[in-house]
Structures are given as C-alpha cells and as structure tokens.
Amino acid sequence: MKDSDIATRDRLLAAAIREFADKGFEGATVRDICERANVNVNGVKYYFEDKNGLYIAAVAEAHRVSTRMDLHALPDPALPAEQRLRQFVSGMVAMMMGAREEGDPHHTLMLREMANPTEATEELVRGTIEPRFRVLDSLLSELLPPGTSPLQRQLFGFSIVGQCMHYKVAWPIVRLLLAAGDCQQLTQELVACHIADVILSAIAHRCAASSSREK
C-alpha cells in the first residue's frame, strides 16, 4: 500500500472512531465519516469494503490505542511461573489503568462496544484477546494442582482479567469511593501487586487442599 493510501486509510479510521464513539454504529453515517476525513465516500468501500468492515477496524484500532497493547510484552518464558504471573498481571493492569481517559474517543468507543458487543468484539477476541488469554491459561496450568479441570483453571483466568478490568470500567466509581488522598496512591504497581497476591494466595490454598486430599 502506498504512503498516500496509508494516510487516507488512517484519516478514515480516525474519523470513524470519533463518529462511532459519538453516535454509535447506527447513528454514524459513511457520509459524515468521509466528510470528517475529507475523503470521497468510495474510500470506505476501497479500504474497508463497507460500513461494517470500517466499524470492525475502528474497534480494533480503538482497542490497540486505548490499551497500548503493543507496548506490553507477554511474560518472559525463562522466568519461574509465579514471576511470569506477576508480569502478566502487571502488564494487564498497565493496559487497563492507562486506558481511563474519559472523553477520549478510543475509550468511549470501547465502552460502547463492551456495553453492546457486535461482530467487532468477536474479531477482537479471536485476533487479539484470545491469544493472550491462552498464554495466561497455560501459565495457570503450571501453577494449579494436577487434576484441576479446564473450567476451574479458566475461572482463575477470568478472575484475573475481571480484577484488572475493574480499574478501567469502574474507575469513576472507584475514584468517588476512595478517600481524597488515597486516589493518588492507587498506582499501577500497587494494584498489580494486590491482584497477583490475591490470585497466588488462592492458588496456594487450592494446592494445599489438593495435597491434603491425597494424603
């Protein structure tokens, strides 16, 4: 793709993110998006096939930008499993707590999509979220006792993901519940350490219970 094509595609994508964030999929129109991007309406068909294709691409880009996922590497496989879990949690907390800019169109579009998931969410899960979740699932299989069912293991994974996402989705409420000085003390490092400690304690309890049953 030529540089001029890339620039045009990027303008369409940026305009689409703003339009979809402001008006939702139904409210946004291809004409308004193209006017905002200063691109001929045929540009949507050329670069994205149709409005739905543009929306899927917009959600994927909004997710990438709002979570800064490309800046957060997966855990170092050379490290012990417990340290890798802490790395994973730390990276996910950084993505979630770095994605709280209220009023930012990337953040707004993702909140819209999470509230009413569409085909864009399916694409996002398959292409981006599921591979990372499989890494977490594999890591948990090393830490949990033998005989732990896949569902029980995945529940641990969902618990990690849910706790991390809490600090993005519920941040406006968290901020109101905290005492005035505590909000600034709630750093990414503190939250990541707390979540990892809770999960590792639960895993240790599961391992102790399993060991006790085997005796």
mmCIF file of C-alpha atoms in Angstrom:
data_model
loop_
_atom_site.group_PDB
_atom_site.id
_atom_site.type_symbol
_atom_site.label_atom_id
_atom_site.label_comp_id
_atom_site.label_asym_id
_atom_site.label_seq_id
_atom_site.Cartn_x
_atom_site.Cartn_y
_atom_site.Cartn_z
ATOM 1 C CA MET A 1 0.000 0.000 0.000
ATOM 2 C CA LYS A 2 1.377 3.421 -0.985
ATOM 3 C CA ASP A 3 2.089 6.072 1.646
ATOM 4 C CA SER A 4 -0.778 8.181 0.304
ATOM 5 C CA ASP A 5 -3.159 5.211 0.638
ATOM 6 C CA ILE A 6 -1.991 4.568 4.189
ATOM 7 C CA ALA A 7 -2.548 8.230 5.074
ATOM 8 C CA THR A 8 -6.051 8.187 3.572
ATOM 9 C CA ARG A 9 -6.934 4.952 5.347
ATOM 10 C CA ASP A 10 -5.647 6.359 8.654
ATOM 11 C CA ARG A 11 -7.747 9.521 8.237
ATOM 12 C CA LEU A 12 -10.848 7.432 7.591
ATOM 13 C CA LEU A 13 -10.121 5.281 10.615
ATOM 14 C CA ALA A 14 -9.579 8.279 12.899
ATOM 15 C CA ALA A 15 -12.763 9.924 11.660
ATOM 16 C CA ALA A 16 -14.720 6.676 12.054
ATOM 17 C CA ILE A 17 -13.549 6.232 15.649
ATOM 18 C CA ARG A 18 -14.824 9.709 16.527
ATOM 19 C CA GLU A 19 -18.133 9.289 14.701
ATOM 20 C CA PHE A 20 -18.830 5.819 16.113
ATOM 21 C CA ALA A 21 -17.817 6.972 19.610
ATOM 22 C CA ASP A 22 -20.186 9.967 19.405
ATOM 23 C CA LYS A 23 -23.156 8.327 17.666
ATOM 24 C CA GLY A 24 -22.771 4.549 17.805
ATOM 25 C CA PHE A 25 -22.850 2.258 14.774
ATOM 26 C CA GLU A 26 -26.429 3.026 13.819
ATOM 27 C CA GLY A 27 -26.173 6.777 14.270
ATOM 28 C CA ALA A 28 -22.915 7.280 12.391
ATOM 29 C CA THR A 29 -23.089 7.501 8.613
ATOM 30 C CA VAL A 30 -20.490 6.782 5.958
ATOM 31 C CA ARG A 31 -21.094 10.258 4.503
ATOM 32 C CA ASP A 32 -20.390 12.005 7.813
ATOM 33 C CA ILE A 33 -17.282 9.901 8.391
ATOM 34 C CA CYS A 34 -15.953 10.699 4.923
ATOM 35 C CA GLU A 35 -16.699 14.405 5.323
ATOM 36 C CA ARG A 36 -14.821 14.448 8.621
ATOM 37 C CA ALA A 37 -11.880 12.634 6.987
ATOM 38 C CA ASN A 38 -12.071 14.719 3.797
ATOM 39 C CA VAL A 39 -12.230 11.520 1.754
ATOM 40 C CA ASN A 40 -14.545 10.530 -1.100
ATOM 41 C CA VAL A 41 -17.353 8.210 0.054
ATOM 42 C CA ASN A 42 -15.979 5.497 -2.231
ATOM 43 C CA GLY A 43 -12.965 5.370 0.071
ATOM 44 C CA VAL A 44 -14.836 3.266 2.612
ATOM 45 C CA LYS A 45 -15.548 0.569 0.016
ATOM 46 C CA TYR A 46 -11.963 0.705 -1.276
ATOM 47 C CA TYR A 47 -10.250 0.367 2.106
ATOM 48 C CA PHE A 48 -12.815 -1.424 4.296
ATOM 49 C CA GLU A 49 -15.434 -2.958 1.928
ATOM 50 C CA ASP A 50 -18.385 -1.417 3.791
ATOM 51 C CA LYS A 51 -19.515 0.373 6.938
ATOM 52 C CA ASN A 52 -19.380 -2.835 8.972
ATOM 53 C CA GLY A 53 -15.810 -3.508 7.889
ATOM 54 C CA LEU A 54 -14.892 0.047 8.842
ATOM 55 C CA TYR A 55 -16.530 -0.388 12.245
ATOM 56 C CA ILE A 56 -14.635 -3.621 12.936
ATOM 57 C CA ALA A 57 -11.363 -1.919 12.013
ATOM 58 C CA ALA A 58 -12.263 1.116 14.147
ATOM 59 C CA VAL A 59 -12.939 -1.018 17.226
ATOM 60 C CA ALA A 60 -9.667 -2.923 16.736
ATOM 61 C CA GLU A 61 -7.728 0.341 16.446
ATOM 62 C CA ALA A 62 -9.548 1.876 19.419
ATOM 63 C CA HIS A 63 -8.648 -1.169 21.498
ATOM 64 C CA ARG A 64 -4.993 -1.041 20.411
ATOM 65 C CA VAL A 65 -4.666 2.663 21.192
ATOM 66 C CA SER A 66 -6.680 2.730 24.418
ATOM 67 C CA THR A 67 -4.904 -0.271 25.953
ATOM 68 C CA ARG A 68 -1.463 0.439 24.449
ATOM 69 C CA MET A 69 -1.314 -3.323 23.983
ATOM 70 C CA ASP A 70 1.599 -3.107 21.573
ATOM 71 C CA LEU A 71 3.740 -1.656 24.386
ATOM 72 C CA HIS A 72 3.165 -4.540 26.791
ATOM 73 C CA ALA A 73 5.099 -7.714 26.064
ATOM 74 C CA LEU A 74 3.991 -11.119 27.278
ATOM 75 C CA PRO A 75 5.858 -12.648 30.254
ATOM 76 C CA ASP A 76 9.433 -13.821 29.813
ATOM 77 C CA PRO A 77 9.195 -17.639 29.383
ATOM 78 C CA ALA A 78 12.591 -18.060 31.077
ATOM 79 C CA LEU A 79 11.215 -16.866 34.426
ATOM 80 C CA PRO A 80 9.571 -19.081 37.067
ATOM 81 C CA ALA A 81 5.799 -19.423 36.740
ATOM 82 C CA GLU A 82 4.989 -17.209 39.728
ATOM 83 C CA GLN A 83 7.108 -14.362 38.375
ATOM 84 C CA ARG A 84 5.520 -14.763 34.953
ATOM 85 C CA LEU A 85 2.082 -14.473 36.514
ATOM 86 C CA ARG A 86 3.130 -11.251 38.224
ATOM 87 C CA GLN A 87 4.463 -9.960 34.894
ATOM 88 C CA PHE A 88 1.214 -10.828 33.139
ATOM 89 C CA VAL A 89 -0.898 -9.097 35.791
ATOM 90 C CA SER A 90 1.386 -6.068 35.807
ATOM 91 C CA GLY A 91 1.099 -5.716 32.029
ATOM 92 C CA MET A 92 -2.669 -6.065 32.054
ATOM 93 C CA VAL A 93 -3.114 -3.563 34.892
ATOM 94 C CA ALA A 94 -0.931 -1.116 32.963
ATOM 95 C CA MET A 95 -3.156 -1.555 29.909
ATOM 96 C CA MET A 96 -6.359 -1.074 31.900
ATOM 97 C CA MET A 97 -5.249 1.801 34.117
ATOM 98 C CA GLY A 98 -3.664 3.542 31.162
ATOM 99 C CA ALA A 99 -6.984 3.427 29.313
ATOM 100 C CA ARG A 100 -9.128 5.584 31.569
ATOM 101 C CA GLU A 101 -9.100 8.882 29.690
ATOM 102 C CA GLU A 102 -12.725 9.961 29.884
ATOM 103 C CA GLY A 103 -13.750 11.828 26.742
ATOM 104 C CA ASP A 104 -11.124 10.145 24.584
ATOM 105 C CA PRO A 105 -12.943 8.686 21.533
ATOM 106 C CA HIS A 106 -10.967 5.424 21.627
ATOM 107 C CA HIS A 107 -12.016 4.857 25.236
ATOM 108 C CA THR A 108 -15.615 5.905 24.525
ATOM 109 C CA LEU A 109 -15.931 3.599 21.523
ATOM 110 C CA MET A 110 -14.633 0.636 23.525
ATOM 111 C CA LEU A 111 -17.137 1.327 26.317
ATOM 112 C CA ARG A 112 -19.926 1.426 23.713
ATOM 113 C CA GLU A 113 -18.778 -1.854 22.205
ATOM 114 C CA MET A 114 -18.453 -3.592 25.582
ATOM 115 C CA ALA A 115 -21.960 -2.481 26.534
ATOM 116 C CA ASN A 116 -23.417 -3.878 23.284
ATOM 117 C CA PRO A 117 -20.967 -6.375 21.753
ATOM 118 C CA THR A 118 -21.081 -6.873 17.996
ATOM 119 C CA GLU A 119 -19.158 -8.810 15.366
ATOM 120 C CA ALA A 120 -16.284 -6.411 16.081
ATOM 121 C CA THR A 121 -15.896 -7.938 19.548
ATOM 122 C CA GLU A 122 -15.770 -11.446 18.054
ATOM 123 C CA GLU A 123 -12.989 -10.345 15.704
ATOM 124 C CA LEU A 124 -11.141 -8.637 18.531
ATOM 125 C CA VAL A 125 -11.332 -11.689 20.774
ATOM 126 C CA ARG A 126 -10.157 -14.099 18.084
ATOM 127 C CA GLY A 127 -7.315 -11.942 16.825
ATOM 128 C CA THR A 128 -6.012 -10.195 19.930
ATOM 129 C CA ILE A 129 -7.558 -11.176 23.262
ATOM 130 C CA GLU A 130 -7.759 -14.969 22.947
ATOM 131 C CA PRO A 131 -4.022 -15.462 22.217
ATOM 132 C CA ARG A 132 -3.126 -13.597 25.403
ATOM 133 C CA PHE A 133 -5.736 -15.467 27.399
ATOM 134 C CA ARG A 134 -4.257 -18.776 26.180
ATOM 135 C CA VAL A 135 -0.859 -17.670 27.492
ATOM 136 C CA LEU A 136 -2.465 -16.954 30.869
ATOM 137 C CA ASP A 137 -4.329 -20.272 30.804
ATOM 138 C CA SER A 138 -1.116 -22.162 30.093
ATOM 139 C CA LEU A 139 0.632 -20.331 32.904
ATOM 140 C CA LEU A 140 -2.147 -21.172 35.358
ATOM 141 C CA SER A 141 -1.893 -24.831 34.374
ATOM 142 C CA GLU A 142 1.676 -24.764 35.699
ATOM 143 C CA LEU A 143 0.660 -23.206 38.997
ATOM 144 C CA LEU A 144 -2.561 -25.040 39.821
ATOM 145 C CA PRO A 145 -2.509 -28.628 41.138
ATOM 146 C CA PRO A 146 -2.798 -31.570 38.723
ATOM 147 C CA GLY A 147 -6.401 -32.587 38.228
ATOM 148 C CA THR A 148 -7.684 -29.005 38.097
ATOM 149 C CA SER A 149 -10.363 -29.009 35.425
ATOM 150 C CA PRO A 150 -10.095 -26.666 32.422
ATOM 151 C CA LEU A 151 -13.170 -24.777 33.615
ATOM 152 C CA GLN A 152 -11.769 -24.283 37.124
ATOM 153 C CA ARG A 153 -8.491 -23.095 35.618
ATOM 154 C CA GLN A 154 -10.281 -20.683 33.294
ATOM 155 C CA LEU A 155 -12.252 -19.292 36.221
ATOM 156 C CA PHE A 156 -8.919 -18.267 37.752
ATOM 157 C CA GLY A 157 -8.085 -16.599 34.456
ATOM 158 C CA PHE A 158 -11.406 -14.762 34.331
ATOM 159 C CA SER A 159 -10.869 -13.635 37.904
ATOM 160 C CA ILE A 160 -7.524 -12.084 36.953
ATOM 161 C CA VAL A 161 -8.981 -10.398 33.875
ATOM 162 C CA GLY A 162 -12.030 -9.163 35.800
ATOM 163 C CA GLN A 163 -9.982 -7.645 38.603
ATOM 164 C CA CYS A 164 -7.717 -5.853 36.132
ATOM 165 C CA MET A 165 -10.641 -4.552 34.047
ATOM 166 C CA HIS A 166 -12.352 -3.272 37.180
ATOM 167 C CA TYR A 167 -9.859 -0.418 37.343
ATOM 168 C CA LYS A 168 -10.836 0.673 33.850
ATOM 169 C CA VAL A 169 -14.593 0.120 33.718
ATOM 170 C CA ALA A 170 -15.406 1.144 37.290
ATOM 171 C CA TRP A 171 -12.761 3.837 37.676
ATOM 172 C CA PRO A 172 -15.259 6.739 38.006
ATOM 173 C CA ILE A 173 -16.902 4.892 40.933
ATOM 174 C CA VAL A 174 -13.594 3.783 42.476
ATOM 175 C CA ARG A 175 -12.422 7.396 42.418
ATOM 176 C CA LEU A 176 -15.546 8.546 44.256
ATOM 177 C CA LEU A 177 -15.297 5.811 46.886
ATOM 178 C CA LEU A 178 -11.667 6.467 47.769
ATOM 179 C CA ALA A 179 -10.622 8.999 50.359
ATOM 180 C CA ALA A 180 -9.154 12.180 48.897
ATOM 181 C CA GLY A 181 -5.506 11.228 49.358
ATOM 182 C CA ASP A 182 -5.861 7.551 48.516
ATOM 183 C CA CYS A 183 -6.681 8.033 44.843
ATOM 184 C CA GLN A 184 -3.163 9.206 44.001
ATOM 185 C CA GLN A 185 -1.685 6.316 45.990
ATOM 186 C CA LEU A 186 -3.569 3.764 43.896
ATOM 187 C CA THR A 187 -0.721 3.224 41.453
ATOM 188 C CA GLN A 188 -0.492 0.555 38.770
ATOM 189 C CA GLU A 189 2.268 -1.146 40.757
ATOM 190 C CA LEU A 190 0.155 -1.274 43.928
ATOM 191 C CA VAL A 191 -2.909 -2.636 42.116
ATOM 192 C CA ALA A 192 -0.901 -5.241 40.182
ATOM 193 C CA CYS A 193 0.822 -6.463 43.330
ATOM 194 C CA HIS A 194 -2.511 -6.718 45.166
ATOM 195 C CA ILE A 195 -4.200 -8.704 42.374
ATOM 196 C CA ALA A 196 -1.236 -11.050 41.977
ATOM 197 C CA ASP A 197 -1.046 -11.618 45.755
ATOM 198 C CA VAL A 198 -4.763 -12.455 45.895
ATOM 199 C CA ILE A 199 -4.560 -14.904 42.984
ATOM 200 C CA LEU A 200 -1.364 -16.570 44.190
ATOM 201 C CA SER A 201 -2.877 -16.962 47.674
ATOM 202 C CA ALA A 202 -5.944 -18.625 46.147
ATOM 203 C CA ILE A 203 -3.707 -20.926 44.096
ATOM 204 C CA ALA A 204 -1.659 -21.822 47.189
ATOM 205 C CA HIS A 205 -4.886 -22.630 49.051
ATOM 206 C CA ARG A 206 -6.049 -24.839 46.149
ATOM 207 C CA CYS A 207 -2.683 -26.636 46.078
ATOM 208 C CA ALA A 208 -2.731 -27.202 49.871
ATOM 209 C CA ALA A 209 -6.261 -28.568 49.734
ATOM 210 C CA SER A 210 -5.345 -30.890 46.880
ATOM 211 C CA SER A 211 -2.255 -32.128 48.721
ATOM 212 C CA SER A 212 -4.298 -32.737 51.863
ATOM 213 C CA ARG A 213 -6.846 -34.851 49.958
ATOM 214 C CA GLU A 214 -4.085 -37.007 48.500
ATOM 215 C CA LYS A 215 -2.726 -37.970 51.948
#
